[in-house]
Amino acid sequence: MAPLGIGLIGLGRHGMRYVRHLSDTSLGARLVAVCRRDVERGRAVASQQGVKFFRDYEELICDPLVGAVVVATPPSLCLPICLAAVRAGKPLLIEKPLACTGADARAMVRAADAAGIPLMTAHTLRFDRAVLALTSQLAAVGARRYLVLTNRVEPRPEVLRDPMDYGGRGVLLEIGIHLLDLVRFLTGEEVAEVRCEVERPSPKSAELRALASLRTTGGLPCIVDVSRMTRGRINRAEWIGADGQLSADWVHHRVRKVLAGNVVTEQAVEDVPTVESVLRAFLDALTSGAPMPVTGLDGQRAVEIADACYESAESGRVVCLVR
């Protein structure tokens, strides 16, 4: 069977990761077309890869060689791209966040569901080996007590982007979306309510820090701490149980377990690129006809939690998502 032709929309830092992994012939797919707003750079990548270049994403989507579409653009562009692919009957893998707002995400999911078009959200941390190792050991620390998720990364002044790429929103939507999705993934529950505070350099600028307190429908307290304010990185999930604690670090690829008597064990996990894992999962689901392992609805829910966090930060009140 001929490899599935992939059209890639977006060739920024993250989009180029997809370019690299799509060169792997074992995937059963091949890159056939790319699209980028920067025409000169886009054409250079297309020439290097020996694929078609399109400056118009709709033309890429409609190309007969394109059997599925991967979207690695800023989230402000995802809604029209998704609707165009749905109209053309092309399956979609869209990088997180799925959209800038819950309303846009819902429109995307409704359109794909109504047309029967597969839609996967690339929530890559669900495929991280440290996170998966943590999930396999939850029973070892007894009855759950609470969950702490941290994603602190360094400022990147050399990486310039239009604030409207994220709808004027900042670090919570940009990188905190990983953590908001992990709450649902690790607990298996929806988020019932949130309280959130954010810090902005000025009243109209995007936030550089967010601290959110969430509670799931099962009553589990969860803390989300995300910032782009300090040197170095701390990225981890901490699961606190009655009999011990687990910590997964997806930067240093380690899982740490602390039990009674302060008995500590550490486990190194394999550093497998999550973009590769996401691509394989997407293509496997298309080939087998199975449901997408991370659905459009999963992406929608994460953005809806972000909406609630921003509403809480603005109002100073607890915001309920599930009554």
PDB file of C-alpha atoms in Angstrom:
ATOM      1  CA  MET A   1       0.000   0.000   0.000  1.00  0.00           C
ATOM      2  CA  ALA A   2       1.322   3.449  -0.920  1.00  0.00           C
ATOM      3  CA  PRO A   3       2.328   5.695   1.999  1.00  0.00           C
ATOM      4  CA  LEU A   4      -0.308   8.193   3.090  1.00  0.00           C
ATOM      5  CA  GLY A   5       0.440  11.691   1.802  1.00  0.00           C
ATOM      6  CA  ILE A   6       0.716  14.263   4.578  1.00  0.00           C
ATOM      7  CA  GLY A   7       0.188  17.983   4.072  1.00  0.00           C
ATOM      8  CA  LEU A   8       1.861  20.016   6.833  1.00  0.00           C
ATOM      9  CA  ILE A   9       0.593  23.511   7.577  1.00  0.00           C
ATOM     10  CA  GLY A  10       3.034  25.500   9.710  1.00  0.00           C
ATOM     11  CA  LEU A  11       6.824  25.309   9.561  1.00  0.00           C
ATOM     12  CA  GLY A  12       7.900  27.065  12.731  1.00  0.00           C
ATOM     13  CA  ARG A  13      10.027  25.396  15.405  1.00  0.00           C
ATOM     14  CA  HIS A  14       7.366  22.823  16.176  1.00  0.00           C
ATOM     15  CA  GLY A  15       6.348  22.285  12.581  1.00  0.00           C
ATOM     16  CA  MET A  16       9.950  21.463  11.687  1.00  0.00           C
ATOM     17  CA  ARG A  17       9.860  18.643  14.218  1.00  0.00           C
ATOM     18  CA  TYR A  18       7.081  17.081  12.147  1.00  0.00           C
ATOM     19  CA  VAL A  19       9.174  17.541   9.009  1.00  0.00           C
ATOM     20  CA  ARG A  20      12.039  15.601  10.597  1.00  0.00           C
ATOM     21  CA  HIS A  21       9.866  12.742  11.825  1.00  0.00           C
ATOM     22  CA  LEU A  22       7.962  12.438   8.553  1.00  0.00           C
ATOM     23  CA  SER A  23      11.253  11.511   6.897  1.00  0.00           C
ATOM     24  CA  ASP A  24      11.007   8.167   8.756  1.00  0.00           C
ATOM     25  CA  THR A  25       9.779   5.667   6.169  1.00  0.00           C
ATOM     26  CA  SER A  26       8.579   3.246   8.874  1.00  0.00           C
ATOM     27  CA  LEU A  27       5.667   5.567   9.648  1.00  0.00           C
ATOM     28  CA  GLY A  28       3.744   4.467   6.563  1.00  0.00           C
ATOM     29  CA  ALA A  29       3.282   8.099   5.555  1.00  0.00           C
ATOM     30  CA  ARG A  30       5.285  10.683   3.658  1.00  0.00           C
ATOM     31  CA  LEU A  31       5.365  14.434   3.543  1.00  0.00           C
ATOM     32  CA  VAL A  32       4.013  15.622   0.185  1.00  0.00           C
ATOM     33  CA  ALA A  33       3.202  19.312   0.743  1.00  0.00           C
ATOM     34  CA  VAL A  34       3.933  22.184   3.117  1.00  0.00           C
ATOM     35  CA  CYS A  35       2.477  25.620   3.786  1.00  0.00           C
ATOM     36  CA  ARG A  36       3.986  28.566   5.643  1.00  0.00           C
ATOM     37  CA  ARG A  37       3.120  32.247   5.995  1.00  0.00           C
ATOM     38  CA  ASP A  38       6.775  33.152   5.364  1.00  0.00           C
ATOM     39  CA  VAL A  39       6.869  32.286   1.656  1.00  0.00           C
ATOM     40  CA  GLU A  40      10.636  32.458   1.206  1.00  0.00           C
ATOM     41  CA  ARG A  41      11.377  30.155   4.129  1.00  0.00           C
ATOM     42  CA  GLY A  42       8.502  27.871   3.239  1.00  0.00           C
ATOM     43  CA  ARG A  43       9.745  27.423  -0.303  1.00  0.00           C
ATOM     44  CA  ALA A  44      13.234  26.700   1.005  1.00  0.00           C
ATOM     45  CA  VAL A  45      11.944  23.852   3.200  1.00  0.00           C
ATOM     46  CA  ALA A  46       9.813  22.472   0.361  1.00  0.00           C
ATOM     47  CA  SER A  47      12.801  22.492  -1.971  1.00  0.00           C
ATOM     48  CA  GLN A  48      15.004  20.797   0.612  1.00  0.00           C
ATOM     49  CA  GLN A  49      12.397  18.088   1.246  1.00  0.00           C
ATOM     50  CA  GLY A  50      11.405  17.662  -2.407  1.00  0.00           C
ATOM     51  CA  VAL A  51       7.723  18.418  -1.737  1.00  0.00           C
ATOM     52  CA  LYS A  52       5.155  20.918  -2.969  1.00  0.00           C
ATOM     53  CA  PHE A  53       4.906  24.379  -1.437  1.00  0.00           C
ATOM     54  CA  PHE A  54       1.596  26.208  -1.021  1.00  0.00           C
ATOM     55  CA  ARG A  55       1.189  29.723   0.285  1.00  0.00           C
ATOM     56  CA  ASP A  56      -2.586  29.076   0.586  1.00  0.00           C
ATOM     57  CA  TYR A  57      -3.552  26.354   3.069  1.00  0.00           C
ATOM     58  CA  GLU A  58      -6.840  25.659   1.267  1.00  0.00           C
ATOM     59  CA  GLU A  59      -4.946  24.774  -1.898  1.00  0.00           C
ATOM     60  CA  LEU A  60      -2.734  22.396   0.084  1.00  0.00           C
ATOM     61  CA  ILE A  61      -5.763  20.742   1.674  1.00  0.00           C
ATOM     62  CA  CYS A  62      -7.438  20.221  -1.705  1.00  0.00           C
ATOM     63  CA  ASP A  63      -4.362  18.765  -3.379  1.00  0.00           C
ATOM     64  CA  PRO A  64      -5.154  15.149  -4.370  1.00  0.00           C
ATOM     65  CA  LEU A  65      -1.791  13.931  -3.061  1.00  0.00           C
ATOM     66  CA  VAL A  66      -2.719  15.061   0.465  1.00  0.00           C
ATOM     67  CA  GLY A  67      -4.537  12.301   2.315  1.00  0.00           C
ATOM     68  CA  ALA A  68      -4.318  13.835   5.813  1.00  0.00           C
ATOM     69  CA  VAL A  69      -3.436  17.226   7.257  1.00  0.00           C
ATOM     70  CA  VAL A  70      -1.106  18.074  10.137  1.00  0.00           C
ATOM     71  CA  VAL A  71      -1.542  21.572  11.579  1.00  0.00           C
ATOM     72  CA  ALA A  72       1.320  23.174  13.525  1.00  0.00           C
ATOM     73  CA  THR A  73       0.251  26.803  13.271  1.00  0.00           C
ATOM     74  CA  PRO A  74      -0.556  29.297  16.020  1.00  0.00           C
ATOM     75  CA  PRO A  75      -3.977  28.419  17.464  1.00  0.00           C
ATOM     76  CA  SER A  76      -5.551  31.599  16.078  1.00  0.00           C
ATOM     77  CA  LEU A  77      -5.408  29.970  12.631  1.00  0.00           C
ATOM     78  CA  CYS A  78      -6.713  26.530  13.559  1.00  0.00           C
ATOM     79  CA  LEU A  79     -10.461  27.131  13.226  1.00  0.00           C
ATOM     80  CA  PRO A  80     -10.536  28.111   9.529  1.00  0.00           C
ATOM     81  CA  ILE A  81      -7.934  25.465   8.651  1.00  0.00           C
ATOM     82  CA  CYS A  82      -9.941  22.777  10.438  1.00  0.00           C
ATOM     83  CA  LEU A  83     -13.190  23.773   8.731  1.00  0.00           C
ATOM     84  CA  ALA A  84     -11.486  23.758   5.317  1.00  0.00           C
ATOM     85  CA  ALA A  85     -10.086  20.255   5.916  1.00  0.00           C
ATOM     86  CA  VAL A  86     -13.464  19.000   7.109  1.00  0.00           C
ATOM     87  CA  ARG A  87     -15.103  20.333   3.941  1.00  0.00           C
ATOM     88  CA  ALA A  88     -12.462  18.512   1.887  1.00  0.00           C
ATOM     89  CA  GLY A  89     -12.916  15.277   3.863  1.00  0.00           C
ATOM     90  CA  LYS A  90      -9.310  15.195   5.105  1.00  0.00           C
ATOM     91  CA  PRO A  91      -8.396  13.757   8.557  1.00  0.00           C
ATOM     92  CA  LEU A  92      -6.612  16.188  10.876  1.00  0.00           C
ATOM     93  CA  LEU A  93      -3.891  16.171  13.502  1.00  0.00           C
ATOM     94  CA  ILE A  94      -3.797  19.603  15.173  1.00  0.00           C
ATOM     95  CA  GLU A  95      -1.151  20.778  17.623  1.00  0.00           C
ATOM     96  CA  LYS A  96      -2.260  21.993  21.016  1.00  0.00           C
ATOM     97  CA  PRO A  97      -3.894  24.209  22.023  1.00  0.00           C
ATOM     98  CA  LEU A  98      -6.675  23.254  19.653  1.00  0.00           C
ATOM     99  CA  ALA A  99      -7.897  26.864  19.537  1.00  0.00           C
ATOM    100  CA  CYS A 100      -7.624  30.165  21.364  1.00  0.00           C
ATOM    101  CA  THR A 101     -11.085  29.861  22.928  1.00  0.00           C
ATOM    102  CA  GLY A 102     -13.503  27.162  23.913  1.00  0.00           C
ATOM    103  CA  ALA A 103     -16.071  28.522  21.451  1.00  0.00           C
ATOM    104  CA  ASP A 104     -13.685  28.030  18.515  1.00  0.00           C
ATOM    105  CA  ALA A 105     -12.685  24.578  19.755  1.00  0.00           C
ATOM    106  CA  ARG A 106     -16.340  23.540  20.035  1.00  0.00           C
ATOM    107  CA  ALA A 107     -17.027  24.730  16.477  1.00  0.00           C
ATOM    108  CA  MET A 108     -14.112  22.630  15.214  1.00  0.00           C
ATOM    109  CA  VAL A 109     -15.158  19.495  17.062  1.00  0.00           C
ATOM    110  CA  ARG A 110     -18.806  19.842  16.020  1.00  0.00           C
ATOM    111  CA  ALA A 111     -17.850  20.236  12.362  1.00  0.00           C
ATOM    112  CA  ALA A 112     -15.513  17.230  12.376  1.00  0.00           C
ATOM    113  CA  ASP A 113     -18.014  15.037  14.237  1.00  0.00           C
ATOM    114  CA  ALA A 114     -20.903  16.006  11.958  1.00  0.00           C
ATOM    115  CA  ALA A 115     -18.868  15.151   8.860  1.00  0.00           C
ATOM    116  CA  GLY A 116     -17.336  11.997  10.342  1.00  0.00           C
ATOM    117  CA  ILE A 117     -13.799  13.330   9.853  1.00  0.00           C
ATOM    118  CA  PRO A 118     -11.129  12.022  12.267  1.00  0.00           C
ATOM    119  CA  LEU A 119      -9.663  14.822  14.394  1.00  0.00           C
ATOM    120  CA  MET A 120      -6.790  14.304  16.843  1.00  0.00           C
ATOM    121  CA  THR A 121      -5.317  16.863  19.220  1.00  0.00           C
ATOM    122  CA  ALA A 122      -1.548  16.559  19.639  1.00  0.00           C
ATOM    123  CA  HIS A 123      -1.401  16.664  23.442  1.00  0.00           C
ATOM    124  CA  THR A 124       2.138  15.325  23.387  1.00  0.00           C
ATOM    125  CA  LEU A 125       2.648  14.883  27.146  1.00  0.00           C
ATOM    126  CA  ARG A 126       0.172  12.003  27.108  1.00  0.00           C
ATOM    127  CA  PHE A 127       2.863  10.110  25.187  1.00  0.00           C
ATOM    128  CA  ASP A 128       5.832  11.098  27.363  1.00  0.00           C
ATOM    129  CA  ARG A 129       7.565   8.063  28.893  1.00  0.00           C
ATOM    130  CA  ALA A 130       7.982   9.684  32.320  1.00  0.00           C
ATOM    131  CA  VAL A 131       4.287  10.586  32.499  1.00  0.00           C
ATOM    132  CA  LEU A 132       3.303   7.081  31.383  1.00  0.00           C
ATOM    133  CA  ALA A 133       5.644   5.525  33.971  1.00  0.00           C
ATOM    134  CA  LEU A 134       3.978   7.620  36.664  1.00  0.00           C
ATOM    135  CA  THR A 135       0.504   6.458  35.630  1.00  0.00           C
ATOM    136  CA  SER A 136       1.601   2.817  35.873  1.00  0.00           C
ATOM    137  CA  GLN A 137       2.624   3.264  39.527  1.00  0.00           C
ATOM    138  CA  LEU A 138      -0.290   5.214  40.981  1.00  0.00           C
ATOM    139  CA  ALA A 139      -1.553   2.268  43.018  1.00  0.00           C
ATOM    140  CA  ALA A 140       1.806   2.053  44.842  1.00  0.00           C
ATOM    141  CA  VAL A 141       1.205   5.279  46.779  1.00  0.00           C
ATOM    142  CA  GLY A 142      -2.277   4.481  48.044  1.00  0.00           C
ATOM    143  CA  ALA A 143      -5.437   6.543  48.064  1.00  0.00           C
ATOM    144  CA  ARG A 144      -4.981   9.771  46.151  1.00  0.00           C
ATOM    145  CA  ARG A 145      -4.783  13.043  48.024  1.00  0.00           C
ATOM    146  CA  TYR A 146      -3.900  15.749  45.475  1.00  0.00           C
ATOM    147  CA  LEU A 147      -2.022  16.495  42.259  1.00  0.00           C
ATOM    148  CA  VAL A 148       0.540  19.240  41.521  1.00  0.00           C
ATOM    149  CA  LEU A 149       1.554  20.070  37.940  1.00  0.00           C
ATOM    150  CA  THR A 150       4.412  22.459  37.252  1.00  0.00           C
ATOM    151  CA  ASN A 151       5.713  23.923  33.991  1.00  0.00           C
ATOM    152  CA  ARG A 152       8.203  26.756  34.536  1.00  0.00           C
ATOM    153  CA  VAL A 153      10.324  27.689  31.550  1.00  0.00           C
ATOM    154  CA  GLU A 154      12.779  30.430  30.755  1.00  0.00           C
ATOM    155  CA  PRO A 155      11.868  33.666  28.953  1.00  0.00           C
ATOM    156  CA  ARG A 156      12.650  33.468  25.247  1.00  0.00           C
ATOM    157  CA  PRO A 157      13.140  37.041  24.006  1.00  0.00           C
ATOM    158  CA  GLU A 158      14.699  35.688  20.813  1.00  0.00           C
ATOM    159  CA  VAL A 159      11.425  33.961  19.924  1.00  0.00           C
ATOM    160  CA  LEU A 160       9.130  36.706  18.685  1.00  0.00           C
ATOM    161  CA  ARG A 161       5.465  36.085  17.959  1.00  0.00           C
ATOM    162  CA  ASP A 162       2.356  38.121  17.359  1.00  0.00           C
ATOM    163  CA  PRO A 163       0.375  38.310  20.643  1.00  0.00           C
ATOM    164  CA  MET A 164      -2.770  37.629  18.623  1.00  0.00           C
ATOM    165  CA  ASP A 165      -1.406  34.221  17.597  1.00  0.00           C
ATOM    166  CA  TYR A 166      -2.838  33.120  20.943  1.00  0.00           C
ATOM    167  CA  GLY A 167      -5.755  35.546  20.936  1.00  0.00           C
ATOM    168  CA  GLY A 168      -3.902  37.901  23.262  1.00  0.00           C
ATOM    169  CA  ARG A 169      -3.500  35.134  25.842  1.00  0.00           C
ATOM    170  CA  GLY A 170      -0.177  34.141  27.333  1.00  0.00           C
ATOM    171  CA  VAL A 171       1.685  31.403  29.114  1.00  0.00           C
ATOM    172  CA  LEU A 172      -1.367  29.568  30.466  1.00  0.00           C
ATOM    173  CA  LEU A 173      -2.667  28.855  26.971  1.00  0.00           C
ATOM    174  CA  GLU A 174       0.752  28.574  25.333  1.00  0.00           C
ATOM    175  CA  ILE A 175       2.385  25.970  27.599  1.00  0.00           C
ATOM    176  CA  GLY A 176      -0.022  25.570  30.518  1.00  0.00           C
ATOM    177  CA  ILE A 177      -2.433  23.783  28.173  1.00  0.00           C
ATOM    178  CA  HIS A 178      -0.196  20.709  28.637  1.00  0.00           C
ATOM    179  CA  LEU A 179      -0.984  20.715  32.345  1.00  0.00           C
ATOM    180  CA  LEU A 180      -4.693  21.403  31.991  1.00  0.00           C
ATOM    181  CA  ASP A 181      -4.950  18.357  29.760  1.00  0.00           C
ATOM    182  CA  LEU A 182      -2.849  16.260  32.160  1.00  0.00           C
ATOM    183  CA  VAL A 183      -5.371  16.887  34.943  1.00  0.00           C
ATOM    184  CA  ARG A 184      -7.988  15.038  32.909  1.00  0.00           C
ATOM    185  CA  PHE A 185      -5.552  12.422  31.616  1.00  0.00           C
ATOM    186  CA  LEU A 186      -4.091  11.489  35.015  1.00  0.00           C
ATOM    187  CA  THR A 187      -7.317  11.582  37.011  1.00  0.00           C
ATOM    188  CA  GLY A 188      -9.742  10.285  34.396  1.00  0.00           C
ATOM    189  CA  GLU A 189     -12.170  12.974  35.544  1.00  0.00           C
ATOM    190  CA  GLU A 190     -13.469  16.301  34.342  1.00  0.00           C
ATOM    191  CA  VAL A 191     -12.562  19.583  36.007  1.00  0.00           C
ATOM    192  CA  ALA A 192     -15.496  20.825  38.075  1.00  0.00           C
ATOM    193  CA  GLU A 193     -14.224  24.216  39.234  1.00  0.00           C
ATOM    194  CA  VAL A 194     -11.203  26.501  39.059  1.00  0.00           C
ATOM    195  CA  ARG A 195      -9.741  29.470  40.853  1.00  0.00           C
ATOM    196  CA  CYS A 196      -6.872  31.229  39.108  1.00  0.00           C
ATOM    197  CA  GLU A 197      -4.594  34.235  39.384  1.00  0.00           C
ATOM    198  CA  VAL A 198      -2.288  35.550  36.672  1.00  0.00           C
ATOM    199  CA  GLU A 199       0.565  38.034  36.525  1.00  0.00           C
ATOM    200  CA  ARG A 200       0.982  40.380  33.561  1.00  0.00           C
ATOM    201  CA  PRO A 201       3.748  42.928  32.888  1.00  0.00           C
ATOM    202  CA  SER A 202       0.995  45.453  32.129  1.00  0.00           C
ATOM    203  CA  PRO A 203      -2.810  45.314  32.271  1.00  0.00           C
ATOM    204  CA  LYS A 204      -3.216  44.713  28.534  1.00  0.00           C
ATOM    205  CA  SER A 205      -0.300  42.332  27.987  1.00  0.00           C
ATOM    206  CA  ALA A 206      -0.341  38.534  27.978  1.00  0.00           C
ATOM    207  CA  GLU A 207       0.304  36.829  31.294  1.00  0.00           C
ATOM    208  CA  LEU A 208       3.762  35.494  32.173  1.00  0.00           C
ATOM    209  CA  ARG A 209       2.605  33.491  35.201  1.00  0.00           C
ATOM    210  CA  ALA A 210      -0.535  31.626  36.195  1.00  0.00           C
ATOM    211  CA  LEU A 211      -1.360  29.743  39.368  1.00  0.00           C
ATOM    212  CA  ALA A 212      -4.588  27.771  39.310  1.00  0.00           C
ATOM    213  CA  SER A 213      -6.370  25.658  41.887  1.00  0.00           C
ATOM    214  CA  LEU A 214      -8.696  23.113  40.313  1.00  0.00           C
ATOM    215  CA  ARG A 215     -11.055  20.486  41.678  1.00  0.00           C
ATOM    216  CA  THR A 216     -12.177  17.480  39.662  1.00  0.00           C
ATOM    217  CA  THR A 217     -15.647  15.965  39.569  1.00  0.00           C
ATOM    218  CA  GLY A 218     -14.287  13.273  41.902  1.00  0.00           C
ATOM    219  CA  GLY A 219     -13.222  15.922  44.397  1.00  0.00           C
ATOM    220  CA  LEU A 220      -9.451  15.754  43.828  1.00  0.00           C
ATOM    221  CA  PRO A 221      -7.616  19.060  44.431  1.00  0.00           C
ATOM    222  CA  CYS A 222      -5.109  19.932  41.698  1.00  0.00           C
ATOM    223  CA  ILE A 223      -2.573  22.768  41.540  1.00  0.00           C
ATOM    224  CA  VAL A 224      -1.275  24.095  38.219  1.00  0.00           C
ATOM    225  CA  ASP A 225       1.812  26.336  38.316  1.00  0.00           C
ATOM    226  CA  VAL A 226       3.001  27.701  34.975  1.00  0.00           C
ATOM    227  CA  SER A 227       5.358  30.566  34.194  1.00  0.00           C
ATOM    228  CA  ARG A 228       7.875  32.008  31.775  1.00  0.00           C
ATOM    229  CA  MET A 229       9.788  34.169  34.254  1.00  0.00           C
ATOM    230  CA  THR A 230      12.976  32.487  35.443  1.00  0.00           C
ATOM    231  CA  ARG A 231      16.110  30.791  34.155  1.00  0.00           C
ATOM    232  CA  GLY A 232      16.122  27.039  33.836  1.00  0.00           C
ATOM    233  CA  ARG A 233      13.211  24.654  33.575  1.00  0.00           C
ATOM    234  CA  ILE A 234      11.139  22.644  36.008  1.00  0.00           C
ATOM    235  CA  ASN A 235       8.547  20.437  34.365  1.00  0.00           C
ATOM    236  CA  ARG A 236       6.937  17.776  36.482  1.00  0.00           C
ATOM    237  CA  ALA A 237       3.807  16.033  37.671  1.00  0.00           C
ATOM    238  CA  GLU A 238       3.567  15.175  41.369  1.00  0.00           C
ATOM    239  CA  TRP A 239       0.953  12.678  42.515  1.00  0.00           C
ATOM    240  CA  ILE A 240       0.461  12.647  46.280  1.00  0.00           C
ATOM    241  CA  GLY A 241      -1.128   9.580  47.830  1.00  0.00           C
ATOM    242  CA  ALA A 242      -1.853   8.485  51.399  1.00  0.00           C
ATOM    243  CA  ASP A 243       1.102   6.061  51.382  1.00  0.00           C
ATOM    244  CA  GLY A 244       3.669   7.948  49.313  1.00  0.00           C
ATOM    245  CA  GLN A 245       4.422  10.329  46.505  1.00  0.00           C
ATOM    246  CA  LEU A 246       5.310  10.052  42.819  1.00  0.00           C
ATOM    247  CA  SER A 247       7.052  12.657  40.692  1.00  0.00           C
ATOM    248  CA  ALA A 248       7.521  12.522  36.901  1.00  0.00           C
ATOM    249  CA  ASP A 249      10.075  14.875  35.331  1.00  0.00           C
ATOM    250  CA  TRP A 250       9.678  15.055  31.554  1.00  0.00           C
ATOM    251  CA  VAL A 251      12.726  17.291  31.038  1.00  0.00           C
ATOM    252  CA  HIS A 252      15.228  15.000  32.778  1.00  0.00           C
ATOM    253  CA  HIS A 253      13.247  11.823  31.991  1.00  0.00           C
ATOM    254  CA  ARG A 254      12.977  10.440  35.490  1.00  0.00           C
ATOM    255  CA  VAL A 255      10.298   9.142  37.850  1.00  0.00           C
ATOM    256  CA  ARG A 256      10.833   9.396  41.598  1.00  0.00           C
ATOM    257  CA  LYS A 257       8.888   7.481  44.258  1.00  0.00           C
ATOM    258  CA  VAL A 258       8.944   8.308  47.962  1.00  0.00           C
ATOM    259  CA  LEU A 259       7.353   5.836  50.411  1.00  0.00           C
ATOM    260  CA  ALA A 260       7.047   5.450  54.190  1.00  0.00           C
ATOM    261  CA  GLY A 261      10.333   5.854  56.063  1.00  0.00           C
ATOM    262  CA  ASN A 262      11.485   8.220  53.330  1.00  0.00           C
ATOM    263  CA  VAL A 263      12.406   5.282  51.119  1.00  0.00           C
ATOM    264  CA  VAL A 264      13.261   6.800  47.748  1.00  0.00           C
ATOM    265  CA  THR A 265      13.576   5.069  44.395  1.00  0.00           C
ATOM    266  CA  GLU A 266      14.363   6.719  41.077  1.00  0.00           C
ATOM    267  CA  GLN A 267      13.792   5.366  37.618  1.00  0.00           C
ATOM    268  CA  ALA A 268      15.282   6.717  34.409  1.00  0.00           C
ATOM    269  CA  VAL A 269      12.985   6.458  31.419  1.00  0.00           C
ATOM    270  CA  GLU A 270      13.748   6.419  27.719  1.00  0.00           C
ATOM    271  CA  ASP A 271      13.736   9.776  25.983  1.00  0.00           C
ATOM    272  CA  VAL A 272      11.448   9.048  23.032  1.00  0.00           C
ATOM    273  CA  PRO A 273      10.401  12.118  21.003  1.00  0.00           C
ATOM    274  CA  THR A 274       6.734  12.699  21.747  1.00  0.00           C
ATOM    275  CA  VAL A 275       6.030  14.175  18.302  1.00  0.00           C
ATOM    276  CA  GLU A 276       7.092  10.865  16.771  1.00  0.00           C
ATOM    277  CA  SER A 277       4.794   8.989  19.166  1.00  0.00           C
ATOM    278  CA  VAL A 278       1.900  11.306  18.360  1.00  0.00           C
ATOM    279  CA  LEU A 279       2.385  10.853  14.612  1.00  0.00           C
ATOM    280  CA  ARG A 280       2.509   7.072  14.960  1.00  0.00           C
ATOM    281  CA  ALA A 281      -0.650   7.037  17.085  1.00  0.00           C
ATOM    282  CA  PHE A 282      -2.487   9.245  14.579  1.00  0.00           C
ATOM    283  CA  LEU A 283      -1.463   7.147  11.590  1.00  0.00           C
ATOM    284  CA  ASP A 284      -2.184   3.856  13.384  1.00  0.00           C
ATOM    285  CA  ALA A 285      -5.705   5.045  14.197  1.00  0.00           C
ATOM    286  CA  LEU A 286      -6.291   6.089  10.574  1.00  0.00           C
ATOM    287  CA  THR A 287      -5.019   2.747   9.289  1.00  0.00           C
ATOM    288  CA  SER A 288      -7.057   0.639  11.705  1.00  0.00           C
ATOM    289  CA  GLY A 289     -10.168   2.810  11.766  1.00  0.00           C
ATOM    290  CA  ALA A 290      -9.882   3.050  15.559  1.00  0.00           C
ATOM    291  CA  PRO A 291     -10.909   6.169  17.487  1.00  0.00           C
ATOM    292  CA  MET A 292      -8.234   8.817  17.799  1.00  0.00           C
ATOM    293  CA  PRO A 293      -6.194   8.254  21.003  1.00  0.00           C
ATOM    294  CA  VAL A 294      -6.481  11.955  21.858  1.00  0.00           C
ATOM    295  CA  THR A 295      -9.702  13.313  20.439  1.00  0.00           C
ATOM    296  CA  GLY A 296     -10.815  16.726  19.327  1.00  0.00           C
ATOM    297  CA  LEU A 297     -13.047  16.718  22.391  1.00  0.00           C
ATOM    298  CA  ASP A 298      -9.983  16.244  24.603  1.00  0.00           C
ATOM    299  CA  GLY A 299      -8.465  19.326  23.001  1.00  0.00           C
ATOM    300  CA  GLN A 300     -11.725  21.221  23.436  1.00  0.00           C
ATOM    301  CA  ARG A 301     -11.946  20.378  27.133  1.00  0.00           C
ATOM    302  CA  ALA A 302      -8.432  21.663  27.809  1.00  0.00           C
ATOM    303  CA  VAL A 303      -9.221  24.997  26.148  1.00  0.00           C
ATOM    304  CA  GLU A 304     -12.492  25.242  28.075  1.00  0.00           C
ATOM    305  CA  ILE A 305     -10.556  24.822  31.330  1.00  0.00           C
ATOM    306  CA  ALA A 306      -8.244  27.617  30.183  1.00  0.00           C
ATOM    307  CA  ASP A 307     -11.312  29.786  29.489  1.00  0.00           C
ATOM    308  CA  ALA A 308     -12.497  29.193  33.050  1.00  0.00           C
ATOM    309  CA  CYS A 309      -9.059  30.060  34.437  1.00  0.00           C
ATOM    310  CA  TYR A 310      -9.004  33.372  32.581  1.00  0.00           C
ATOM    311  CA  GLU A 311     -12.550  34.133  33.723  1.00  0.00           C
ATOM    312  CA  SER A 312     -11.587  33.398  37.322  1.00  0.00           C
ATOM    313  CA  ALA A 313      -8.474  35.580  37.116  1.00  0.00           C
ATOM    314  CA  GLU A 314     -10.575  38.448  35.754  1.00  0.00           C
ATOM    315  CA  SER A 315     -13.409  38.122  38.267  1.00  0.00           C
ATOM    316  CA  GLY A 316     -11.476  36.963  41.336  1.00  0.00           C
ATOM    317  CA  ARG A 317     -14.066  34.217  41.862  1.00  0.00           C
ATOM    318  CA  VAL A 318     -14.292  30.449  41.586  1.00  0.00           C
ATOM    319  CA  VAL A 319     -15.631  29.438  38.168  1.00  0.00           C
ATOM    320  CA  CYS A 320     -17.638  26.236  37.822  1.00  0.00           C
ATOM    321  CA  LEU A 321     -17.382  24.091  34.697  1.00  0.00           C
ATOM    322  CA  VAL A 322     -19.509  21.135  35.801  1.00  0.00           C
ATOM    323  CA  ARG A 323     -22.532  21.635  38.032  1.00  0.00           C
TER     324      ARG A 323
END
